[in-house]
Amino acid sequence: MVAFNKFFTTVFLAIAYASVSNAAPWAQHSKYATHSRRELDNGLQLELYHPESTYTTFGEGLELGANMRGGDLKSRTVGFVRQRLGIDEKSVTFKTGYSSESGAYGYARQYHDGIPFANAVANVAFNGNKVIAFGSSFVKPKKVAPKKPTISLETAISSAERTLNGKHNGQTPSIEYFVKADGTAALSHVIQIQNDEAFTWYEAFVDAHTGELLSVTDFVNKATYHVLPITKMTVVEGLETLENPHHKDASPKGWHDDGTKVHNATIGNNVVAFKGSQSATTAASGEDAFVYNFDITAEPTDGTNLEVARTNAFYMLNMIHDISYIYGFTQEAYNFEHSHGDKDSKGSGDRVLMSVQDRGGMNNAAFATPPDGQSGKCYMYLWNMSKLKRDGSLENDVIVHEMTHGITNRMTGGGTGRCLQTSEAGGMGEGWGDAFANWSEQKDATIKDFRLGTYVYKEEGIRDYPYSTDSAKNPLKYSDVKKRRGVHDIGVVWANMLHNVYAALVGEYGFADPKIAHYDASGKEGNVIYMNLFIKALPIQPCNPTFAQARDAWLQADEVNYKGIHKCTVWKAFASRGLGVKADKYVDDFSVPEECQAPPTQEPETPETETPETETPETETPEVETPENPETPEEST
Ligand SMILES: *[C@@H]1O[C@H](CO)[C@@H](O)[C@H](O)[C@H]1NC(C)=O
Ligand SMILES: *[C@@H]1O[C@H](CO)[C@@H](O)[C@H](O)[C@H]1NC(C)=O
Ligand SMILES: *[C@@H]1O[C@H](CO)[C@@H](O)[C@H](O)[C@H]1NC(C)=O
Ligand SMILES: [Zn+2]
């Protein structure tokens, strides 16, 4: 279709990387630096204390003493902390650290009599043999509690479970000193308490001599978003207010902490959603909340509609980050993140820049995927196909389609962004995007036809056929590839094949609720198997794959991850659309391997799923035309 002709998903963009400012994330207030108040879900109010941090930066850098120069990060960190604070060897240990191109960072904690302090830590930043910054919350306690607990661990656990309304999650508890606001150091049992139903996960510090709850760490980053849930397609279906949609494994620090700073806006570790300049983000509407009103009778730029658009774009890209992470698009697999947390920082600094209501285009959307380590950039434009303009950021399938370009371009060929360049591979790139959008919007096992772009474009969608298992509605087969012009049209053939694979898998293995399927790749249901094969085939396919090679990668992913048990289901679905065993050079073949030809022992369970049409007569005649130069590049950019 004309409308989508301007995608330049594979164009390499050199994106100037704006550095993140280090300003304090919120207003300074006398107690803000040392205290926080927390109201737990059960109404319990806690005032928490963290000893004050001192912090010094050293400009050009402070030369290390000769005795420390050339030592490893651990000895330099410990040596510097000791020297600076005038403390002995037993009072400090190295906790963790890492080196990057811009320097090395060491983290230490205070000890007393062999027991660590929970809230007394130090950090040293090095540039070569120079120290460039030093922070410390080490304390000189007025009084230190005896090191042997008088309250047993069992008692502490049951008291913490009661107070925090959860269960100890089995994580080994520890004994740590805890500095209190009065300057004394209490001994504490540190215990993790979790409650999956209430979505709480705390670390409790229980005084090991008095049984008092001294403090809690809240591992759950709370946030509320008024958005279009990922299973809905367009804003017409209605926004909802969602709480804590982030996933704890995929985004352990939530969506607003980028490892350097906690942002009170649509910016974080995975995504910056902005309009115009990267600092033009949407600010929180209240404490941890992004709740803005959407007026469908107004222009996308009016009232708070832009805030809703940025919030939804931010939510959606983060959702795809988390879902694809669960299925394998991780740091090692060249994903898009600002900081990699505890993991190898190679390829970090590349969260997705989401340009909402981008002024550079109209009636379109695009994604640029430079190599790992450089931010991907997503462009969402306004559409003028109806009386009021419409915003692509409020149609989830358009967003998912674009973000999938980032996933497939990064995962094929090892993070270079260079491996979906041929028409055929680029066509599949488009197809994957539609197919992922289609997958993420599924609510139940019913196999329905799918159309992309029904809100921004028109009811019939933006592609020339709906995605359907019904050949009357979508007749496209492998041989059609050669007749089609441009990556988007080729993509429709591929996406429809995947649609048929999906329908076959769901027909045979059922459907897991999206709330589970989006976050757990271990399920046995058809939609989970499908997404596993989808993602896990990408890193094992060749650079610039053909349809047949990409199909083989799906089969191989099934072999590796499922011992090939879905092999025949996958083969039959591809073969039903002409990509059978002998399919080659855009000539259809409907055959499946011999072992898949045995008559099915069981009727397929889902009646709506069409039996694959392996016997279409007209296709028996081999097509002799040579493919019309499928290598012609179509993209204008
Ligand atoms: C974030 O912004 C909101 C709205 O301005 C405000 O109410 C809230 O206190 C801010 N939170 C922080 C931590 O600054
Ligand atoms: C819609 O936008 C396109 C591209 O900017 C422009 O050529 C066209 O005239 C616009 N149509 C309307 C109805 O505004
Ligand atoms: C696309 O969506 C329809 C329902 O809207 C579903 O029947 C179909 O199987 C989906 N295809 C894929 C590839 O997810
Ligand atoms: Zn595309």
XYZ file of C-alpha atoms and ligand atoms in Angstrom:
680
model
C 0.000 0.000 0.000
C 1.054 3.505 -0.727
C 0.693 4.588 2.806
C 3.453 2.426 4.200
C 5.896 2.940 1.388
C 8.224 5.214 3.249
C 9.392 2.920 5.993
C 13.121 3.004 6.255
C 13.576 0.373 8.812
C 17.021 -0.578 7.740
C 18.449 2.823 7.122
C 21.354 3.480 9.357
C 20.918 6.645 11.332
C 23.755 8.183 13.251
C 21.922 9.424 16.267
C 23.602 12.019 18.387
C 23.432 10.704 21.895
C 22.360 13.293 24.412
C 23.959 12.580 27.743
C 21.774 12.235 30.736
C 22.033 14.997 33.234
C 22.978 14.048 36.742
C 20.808 16.551 38.513
C 18.975 15.260 41.574
C 15.767 13.682 40.375
C 13.571 15.561 42.799
C 13.481 18.682 44.857
C 15.901 18.854 47.712
C 14.316 18.930 51.094
C 16.122 18.520 54.388
C 14.767 15.036 55.004
C 14.485 13.930 51.406
C 18.147 13.059 51.332
C 17.993 10.690 54.279
C 14.390 9.659 54.834
C 11.509 8.283 52.919
C 8.005 7.629 54.015
C 6.261 4.545 52.814
C 2.719 3.463 53.184
C 2.354 -0.262 52.679
C -0.633 -1.802 50.976
C -2.044 -2.830 54.333
C -2.001 0.779 55.538
C 1.125 0.432 57.671
C 3.176 3.652 57.615
C 6.923 3.445 57.832
C 9.538 6.118 57.976
C 12.735 4.767 56.539
C 16.227 6.016 57.152
C 19.340 5.968 54.992
C 22.494 7.589 56.389
C 23.511 10.742 54.599
C 25.900 10.313 51.702
C 28.903 12.538 51.314
C 30.020 13.036 47.779
C 33.117 14.599 46.249
C 34.074 14.968 42.625
C 37.681 15.611 41.713
C 37.585 17.482 38.418
C 40.604 16.329 36.440
C 41.026 13.541 38.946
C 42.950 12.797 42.076
C 46.145 10.849 41.507
C 46.163 7.556 43.413
C 48.945 6.975 45.918
C 51.884 4.938 44.595
C 50.881 1.965 46.747
C 47.507 1.693 44.989
C 48.469 2.492 41.421
C 48.163 -0.417 39.024
C 46.212 -2.540 41.474
C 42.998 -4.257 40.415
C 39.656 -2.530 40.853
C 39.023 -4.269 44.139
C 42.285 -3.291 45.794
C 42.115 0.255 44.445
C 38.546 0.698 45.691
C 39.215 -0.700 49.149
C 42.551 1.114 49.403
C 41.037 4.453 48.504
C 38.069 4.111 50.859
C 40.379 3.178 53.732
C 42.751 6.024 53.094
C 40.016 8.583 52.587
C 38.020 7.609 55.654
C 40.953 6.584 57.806
C 39.534 3.165 58.602
C 41.131 -0.245 59.006
C 41.070 -3.187 56.667
C 38.313 -4.996 58.600
C 35.851 -2.114 58.254
C 35.485 -2.267 54.498
C 35.030 -4.906 51.816
C 34.659 -4.728 48.088
C 31.128 -5.508 46.963
C 31.062 -5.226 43.211
C 32.376 -3.151 40.331
C 32.878 -2.985 36.600
C 34.922 -1.234 33.943
C 33.674 0.457 30.823
C 35.173 2.685 28.163
C 34.492 5.739 30.253
C 36.068 4.446 33.448
C 35.919 1.927 36.254
C 33.483 1.873 39.150
C 34.011 0.174 42.486
C 31.404 -0.328 45.222
C 32.244 -1.143 48.826
C 30.359 -1.653 52.060
C 31.129 -1.078 55.679
C 31.709 -4.005 58.066
C 31.806 -4.306 61.809
C 33.146 -7.429 63.447
C 32.634 -9.457 60.288
C 29.050 -8.299 59.735
C 28.155 -5.970 56.853
C 26.119 -2.812 57.186
C 22.925 -2.765 55.188
C 22.902 0.962 54.617
C 26.536 2.073 54.800
C 28.146 1.884 51.389
C 30.747 3.708 49.314
C 31.483 4.116 45.648
C 34.674 5.169 43.894
C 34.879 6.137 40.226
C 38.235 5.880 38.466
C 39.638 7.192 35.272
C 42.879 5.263 34.823
C 44.939 5.844 37.951
C 42.898 8.852 38.976
C 39.889 8.972 41.211
C 37.226 11.202 39.721
C 34.438 10.819 42.272
C 33.848 9.389 45.712
C 30.591 8.875 47.574
C 30.127 7.383 51.011
C 27.438 6.758 53.578
C 29.845 5.034 55.977
C 28.989 5.784 59.600
C 30.644 6.085 62.983
C 27.873 4.534 65.069
C 27.402 5.777 68.586
C 26.596 2.285 69.732
C 26.741 -1.088 68.005
C 24.366 -3.892 69.043
C 25.868 -7.261 70.053
C 26.566 -9.468 67.052
C 24.677 -12.512 68.294
C 20.904 -12.377 67.671
C 18.570 -12.950 70.581
C 15.464 -13.158 68.374
C 15.522 -16.328 66.258
C 15.282 -16.230 62.502
C 12.017 -18.210 62.597
C 10.418 -15.644 64.890
C 11.674 -12.814 62.706
C 10.293 -14.485 59.567
C 6.844 -15.051 60.979
C 6.680 -11.528 62.327
C 7.765 -10.065 58.981
C 5.260 -12.242 57.140
C 2.473 -11.011 59.379
C 3.405 -7.346 59.211
C 4.018 -7.304 55.475
C 1.175 -9.611 54.497
C 3.222 -12.057 52.455
C 5.392 -15.147 52.623
C 9.120 -15.568 52.935
C 10.161 -16.474 49.393
C 12.969 -18.862 50.246
C 15.783 -16.437 49.447
C 18.449 -17.084 52.115
C 18.109 -14.472 54.873
C 21.176 -12.609 56.086
C 22.363 -10.840 59.214
C 23.321 -7.200 58.719
C 23.846 -4.120 60.811
C 21.339 -1.405 60.215
C 22.140 2.201 61.082
C 19.206 3.944 62.677
C 18.399 7.647 62.536
C 19.544 8.019 66.151
C 23.062 7.031 65.121
C 23.088 3.563 66.663
C 23.622 0.359 64.720
C 20.991 -2.350 65.229
C 21.532 -5.971 64.284
C 18.931 -7.177 61.812
C 17.618 -10.302 60.127
C 17.149 -9.457 56.451
C 14.287 -11.431 54.954
C 12.498 -11.266 51.617
C 8.709 -11.344 51.801
C 6.621 -11.730 48.702
C 2.940 -11.785 47.852
C 2.283 -12.438 44.178
C -1.438 -11.789 44.377
C -0.995 -8.424 46.014
C 1.980 -7.722 43.742
C 4.271 -6.936 46.672
C 7.853 -7.949 47.212
C 9.745 -6.544 50.165
C 13.013 -6.981 51.912
C 12.408 -6.662 55.639
C 14.990 -5.632 58.217
C 13.859 -7.086 61.539
C 15.751 -6.070 64.658
C 17.440 -9.264 65.856
C 17.292 -8.141 69.481
C 13.882 -6.476 69.741
C 11.876 -7.969 66.863
C 10.988 -4.469 65.627
C 10.612 -3.914 61.872
C 13.438 -1.452 61.224
C 13.026 -0.901 57.540
C 11.783 -2.359 54.276
C 13.135 -2.220 50.778
C 10.363 -2.218 48.203
C 11.512 -4.140 45.128
C 8.382 -3.287 43.211
C 8.541 -0.032 41.367
C 5.048 1.279 41.415
C 3.623 3.173 38.542
C 0.209 3.730 37.064
C -0.491 4.444 33.411
C -3.685 5.471 31.676
C -3.160 3.709 28.370
C -4.465 1.353 25.740
C -3.706 -2.136 27.109
C -1.506 -4.159 24.787
C -4.296 -6.612 23.994
C -6.396 -3.787 22.589
C -5.775 -2.483 19.145
C -6.951 1.101 18.904
C -7.895 3.938 21.208
C -11.516 3.533 20.127
C -11.644 0.417 22.329
C -10.998 2.615 25.343
C -8.080 3.458 27.612
C -7.582 1.729 30.946
C -5.609 2.572 34.056
C -2.965 -0.097 34.592
C -0.808 -0.574 37.656
C 2.768 -1.790 37.544
C 2.695 -3.328 34.094
C 6.461 -3.824 34.040
C 7.981 -7.261 34.494
C 10.410 -7.797 37.355
C 12.898 -9.939 35.411
C 12.852 -7.972 32.182
C 12.949 -4.543 33.846
C 14.159 -5.179 37.396
C 14.309 -1.490 38.272
C 11.011 -0.648 36.653
C 10.602 1.515 33.575
C 11.776 4.861 34.946
C 15.181 4.075 36.454
C 17.887 4.126 33.801
C 20.672 3.032 36.119
C 21.882 6.614 36.571
C 18.741 8.400 37.504
C 15.091 7.828 38.340
C 12.960 9.868 35.976
C 9.583 11.277 36.869
C 8.585 11.285 33.185
C 8.263 9.068 30.092
C 11.936 8.238 30.107
C 13.763 5.261 31.554
C 16.054 2.349 30.839
C 14.285 1.008 27.751
C 12.566 3.970 26.164
C 12.411 7.748 25.924
C 9.026 8.863 24.576
C 9.165 12.497 23.500
C 7.975 14.996 20.940
C 10.473 17.115 19.073
C 13.377 17.165 21.486
C 14.335 14.321 23.771
C 13.709 16.481 26.811
C 10.100 17.034 25.758
C 8.735 14.023 27.583
C 5.481 13.657 29.485
C 5.894 14.358 33.192
C 4.109 12.288 35.798
C 0.615 13.557 36.525
C 0.986 12.714 40.204
C 2.958 10.447 42.497
C 4.114 7.569 40.229
C 1.177 8.123 37.917
C 0.744 8.980 34.260
C -2.969 9.537 34.070
C -4.121 12.052 31.464
C -7.449 12.552 29.850
C -7.939 11.641 26.196
C -10.442 13.555 24.115
C -11.281 11.650 20.949
C -13.252 14.620 19.610
C -10.154 16.831 19.589
C -7.014 16.909 17.457
C -4.099 14.716 18.642
C -2.167 17.862 19.507
C -4.961 19.443 21.583
C -5.484 19.379 25.345
C -3.682 16.511 27.016
C -3.945 14.211 23.996
C -0.207 14.492 23.407
C 0.448 13.400 27.008
C -1.715 10.331 26.421
C 0.123 9.578 23.184
C 3.553 9.789 24.809
C 2.393 7.736 27.774
C 0.930 5.034 25.540
C 3.982 4.950 23.287
C 6.182 4.657 26.375
C 4.008 1.921 27.865
C 3.842 -0.065 24.625
C 7.544 -0.025 23.812
C 8.320 -1.006 27.388
C 5.791 -3.833 27.189
C 7.430 -5.149 24.024
C 10.816 -4.773 25.656
C 9.638 -6.911 28.560
C 7.745 -9.512 26.553
C 10.486 -10.007 23.984
C 13.010 -10.128 26.833
C 11.145 -13.023 28.419
C 11.264 -14.843 25.081
C 14.957 -14.185 24.474
C 15.624 -10.621 23.290
C 18.007 -9.925 26.152
C 21.136 -7.834 26.657
C 23.250 -10.666 25.235
C 20.922 -10.818 22.245
C 21.594 -7.132 21.465
C 18.461 -5.571 22.870
C 17.835 -1.852 23.447
C 18.683 -0.636 26.953
C 20.401 2.326 28.519
C 22.042 0.334 31.307
C 22.491 -3.417 31.546
C 22.398 -3.437 35.345
C 24.600 -6.220 36.722
C 25.199 -7.677 33.274
C 27.995 -7.000 30.815
C 27.605 -3.406 29.722
C 28.670 -4.154 26.145
C 26.026 -2.766 23.804
C 24.315 -0.644 26.451
C 23.459 3.044 26.025
C 20.925 2.284 23.302
C 17.391 2.610 24.671
C 14.771 3.298 22.025
C 14.095 6.925 21.189
C 10.368 7.125 20.532
C 9.495 10.246 18.600
C 5.775 10.829 19.053
C 3.883 13.057 16.575
C 7.129 13.364 14.679
C 6.975 16.249 12.254
C 9.170 14.585 9.645
C 6.334 12.677 7.997
C 2.665 11.976 7.638
C 0.517 8.858 7.317
C 3.293 6.533 8.252
C 5.609 5.249 10.943
C 9.178 4.014 10.872
C 11.920 2.403 12.863
C 15.665 2.838 12.368
C 17.887 0.083 13.715
C 21.565 1.007 13.988
C 23.973 -1.565 15.484
C 23.891 -2.646 19.131
C 25.105 0.179 21.360
C 23.373 2.912 19.381
C 19.792 3.824 20.167
C 17.053 2.580 17.881
C 14.697 5.322 16.811
C 10.987 4.971 16.295
C 9.055 7.622 14.387
C 5.314 7.897 14.874
C 3.551 10.311 12.565
C 0.085 11.769 12.471
C -2.415 10.517 9.886
C -4.818 12.748 7.982
C -7.108 10.150 6.415
C -10.105 11.320 8.449
C -11.643 14.640 9.517
C -9.626 14.851 12.707
C -6.042 13.753 12.459
C -5.189 10.463 14.120
C -2.131 9.522 16.064
C -0.202 6.316 15.321
C 0.847 6.234 18.973
C -2.744 5.403 19.838
C -2.909 2.355 17.610
C -1.004 -0.431 19.312
C -0.540 -2.656 16.279
C 1.324 0.134 14.488
C 3.657 0.549 17.475
C 4.262 -3.190 17.795
C 4.913 -3.458 14.078
C 7.607 -0.785 14.301
C 9.264 -2.139 17.422
C 9.429 -5.589 15.866
C 11.704 -4.109 13.200
C 14.125 -3.371 16.003
C 13.888 -6.910 17.357
C 14.296 -8.707 14.046
C 17.040 -6.420 12.754
C 19.038 -6.829 15.955
C 18.517 -10.556 16.378
C 19.265 -11.574 12.805
C 22.996 -11.597 12.186
C 24.277 -10.611 15.617
C 23.189 -7.064 16.376
C 24.563 -5.323 13.305
C 21.263 -4.106 11.890
C 22.554 -5.145 8.464
C 20.927 -8.499 7.876
C 17.403 -7.847 6.620
C 18.394 -5.899 3.543
C 17.282 -7.989 0.559
C 13.721 -7.651 -0.684
C 12.858 -11.095 0.534
C 14.435 -10.648 3.976
C 13.121 -7.095 4.250
C 9.701 -8.395 3.249
C 9.826 -10.899 6.067
C 10.892 -8.021 8.302
C 7.568 -6.376 7.527
C 5.747 -9.657 7.977
C 7.237 -10.313 11.392
C 6.078 -6.866 12.458
C 2.487 -7.542 11.469
C 2.607 -11.010 12.969
C 3.965 -9.816 16.312
C 1.302 -7.103 16.439
C -1.249 -9.726 15.682
C 0.082 -11.992 18.434
C 0.245 -9.380 21.136
C -3.362 -8.385 20.608
C -4.818 -11.869 20.966
C -7.217 -12.188 23.866
C -8.511 -15.737 23.404
C -8.219 -18.904 21.351
C -10.688 -17.861 18.664
C -8.895 -17.596 15.364
C -10.047 -14.343 13.802
C -8.803 -12.470 10.786
C -6.435 -9.642 11.513
C -6.040 -6.232 9.930
C -3.358 -3.673 10.613
C -3.900 0.079 10.806
C -7.690 0.110 11.128
C -7.742 3.267 13.221
C -5.170 5.487 11.619
C -5.883 4.306 8.090
C -9.241 2.733 7.403
C -11.456 -0.119 8.508
C -10.085 -2.544 5.915
C -6.597 -1.985 7.254
C -3.465 -0.958 5.516
C -2.465 -4.201 3.817
C -4.143 -5.511 0.681
C -5.383 -8.671 2.416
C -6.477 -9.429 5.963
C -4.516 -12.156 7.717
C -6.617 -15.263 7.527
C -6.501 -19.052 7.459
C -9.275 -18.808 4.897
C -7.855 -18.899 1.375
C -10.911 -17.131 0.075
C -10.003 -14.127 2.203
C -6.260 -14.347 1.865
C -5.117 -16.511 -1.019
C -1.449 -15.593 -0.830
C 1.095 -18.321 -1.328
C 4.847 -18.529 -1.579
C 4.732 -18.144 -5.373
C 3.040 -14.761 -4.953
C 6.260 -13.304 -3.620
C 7.579 -12.834 -7.123
C 4.468 -10.979 -8.237
C 4.511 -8.495 -5.430
C 6.248 -5.149 -5.318
C 7.975 -3.820 -2.289
C 8.778 -5.166 1.125
C 5.368 -4.471 2.613
C 3.535 -6.478 0.006
C 6.034 -9.322 0.303
C 5.621 -9.101 4.056
C 1.917 -9.853 3.770
C 2.737 -13.259 2.292
C 5.108 -14.081 5.148
C 2.856 -12.718 7.892
C -0.013 -14.783 6.557
C 2.126 -17.919 6.625
C 2.974 -17.154 10.243
C -0.707 -16.530 10.899
C -1.340 -20.057 9.650
C 1.436 -21.460 11.853
C -0.105 -19.605 14.789
C -3.601 -20.877 14.047
C -2.306 -24.451 13.757
C -0.382 -24.276 17.035
C -3.247 -22.669 18.944
C -5.688 -25.114 17.361
C -3.604 -28.021 18.556
C -2.152 -26.800 21.841
C -4.611 -24.202 23.066
C -4.171 -20.648 24.230
C -2.624 -19.221 27.388
C -4.105 -16.059 28.840
C -1.983 -13.107 27.642
C -1.299 -12.128 31.261
C 0.643 -15.374 31.505
C 1.803 -15.786 27.913
C 3.344 -12.320 27.859
C 5.546 -13.052 30.842
C 6.213 -16.760 30.884
C 7.864 -18.485 27.966
C 7.688 -21.908 29.564
C 4.002 -22.592 28.921
C 2.872 -25.476 26.718
C 0.116 -23.577 24.937
C 0.104 -22.806 21.243
C 0.516 -19.056 21.526
C 3.524 -19.502 23.838
C 5.141 -22.080 21.553
C 4.561 -19.746 18.623
C 6.318 -16.790 20.249
C 9.204 -18.978 21.359
C 9.745 -20.200 17.819
C 9.271 -16.681 16.454
C 11.998 -15.168 18.650
C 14.323 -18.151 18.887
C 14.472 -18.638 15.130
C 15.861 -15.146 14.605
C 19.419 -15.587 15.945
C 19.886 -18.898 14.145
C 18.788 -17.826 10.697
C 21.375 -16.552 8.221
C 22.004 -12.950 7.288
C 19.410 -11.907 4.706
C 17.402 -15.122 4.920
C 15.019 -16.384 2.263
C 11.518 -17.589 3.117
C 12.717 -21.195 3.020
C 15.693 -20.480 5.257
C 13.545 -18.614 7.740
C 11.118 -21.551 7.790
C 14.042 -23.907 8.393
C 15.126 -21.727 11.312
C 11.629 -22.105 12.843
C 11.912 -25.866 12.492
C 15.396 -25.829 13.947
C 14.241 -23.664 16.860
C 11.565 -26.270 17.476
C 14.169 -29.037 17.327
C 16.428 -27.298 19.829
C 13.786 -25.995 22.220
C 11.107 -28.669 21.991
C 12.916 -31.714 20.580
C 11.016 -31.092 17.362
C 7.634 -32.143 18.688
C 5.807 -29.418 16.760
C 7.690 -30.113 13.590
C 4.820 -31.533 11.568
C 2.380 -28.854 12.715
C 4.819 -26.173 11.608
C 5.653 -27.921 8.331
C 2.007 -28.409 7.447
C 1.173 -24.771 8.080
C 4.028 -23.482 5.934
C 3.326 -26.095 3.251
C -0.350 -25.103 3.138
C 0.818 -21.783 1.754
C 3.248 -23.207 -0.753
C 6.375 -23.243 1.401
C 6.600 -27.030 1.480
C 9.671 -29.251 1.343
C 10.558 -28.609 -2.306
C 9.486 -24.981 -2.491
C 12.205 -23.058 -4.262
C 12.663 -20.026 -6.489
C 9.105 -18.845 -5.833
C 7.586 -22.084 -7.057
C 5.055 -23.477 -4.615
C 5.328 -26.889 -3.134
C 2.715 -28.270 -0.791
C 4.493 -31.356 0.412
C 5.641 -32.118 3.932
C 8.379 -34.529 5.038
C 7.419 -38.176 4.889
C 7.159 -38.592 8.644
C 4.540 -35.840 8.687
C 2.382 -37.502 6.060
C 0.895 -40.189 8.297
C -2.853 -39.717 8.622
C -3.678 -37.763 11.765
C -4.697 -40.101 14.599
C -6.980 -37.444 16.006
C -9.277 -34.852 14.571
C -8.013 -31.326 15.141
C -9.803 -29.929 18.194
C -10.642 -26.463 17.011
C -13.230 -26.532 14.267
C -12.533 -22.951 13.129
C -9.036 -23.914 12.133
C -9.102 -24.787 8.506
C -7.462 -27.979 7.405
C -4.377 -27.002 5.468
C -5.092 -27.143 1.786
C -2.395 -29.457 0.629
C -4.264 -30.550 -2.485
C -5.072 -27.353 -4.339
C -5.152 -28.633 -7.926
C -3.931 -25.607 -9.893
C -0.690 -25.700 -8.031
C 0.349 -29.106 -9.316
C 1.460 -27.442 -12.515
C 4.955 -26.242 -11.874
C 5.345 -22.589 -12.620
C 8.069 -21.939 -15.102
C 8.448 -18.190 -15.133
C 11.624 -16.967 -13.629
C 11.212 -14.668 -10.678
C 11.150 -11.035 -11.618
C 14.333 -9.752 -10.177
C 13.444 -9.903 -6.521
C 16.587 -8.026 -5.658
C 15.415 -4.654 -6.917
C 15.550 -2.328 -3.949
C 12.207 -0.650 -3.372
C 12.832 1.625 -0.495
C 13.012 5.249 -1.397
C 15.240 6.105 1.535
C 6.610 13.546 40.100
O 5.751 14.508 39.521
C 4.476 14.598 40.133
C 3.644 15.563 39.339
O 4.263 16.786 39.199
C 4.594 14.985 41.596
O 3.346 14.988 42.199
C 5.482 13.980 42.284
O 5.704 14.360 43.619
C 6.810 13.854 41.563
N 7.572 12.807 42.188
C 8.846 12.974 42.484
C 9.495 11.805 43.108
O 9.440 14.014 42.269
C -2.445 14.695 4.157
O -1.046 14.758 4.242
C -0.389 14.623 2.990
C 1.088 14.504 3.255
O 1.538 15.579 4.044
C -0.757 15.806 2.103
O -0.115 15.666 0.860
C -2.248 15.836 1.943
O -2.630 16.971 1.224
C -2.956 15.838 3.293
N -4.377 15.658 3.097
C -5.266 16.377 3.762
C -6.686 16.046 3.484
O -4.953 17.244 4.546
C -3.854 -12.765 13.930
O -5.031 -12.417 14.561
C -6.117 -13.265 14.340
C -7.267 -12.800 15.149
O -7.393 -11.434 15.190
C -5.754 -14.692 14.648
O -6.814 -15.522 14.293
C -4.538 -15.091 13.902
O -4.187 -16.398 14.122
C -3.444 -14.184 14.252
N -2.225 -14.530 13.566
C -1.044 -14.474 14.145
C 0.108 -14.793 13.289
O -0.903 -14.158 15.293
Zn 7.364 -1.928 8.644
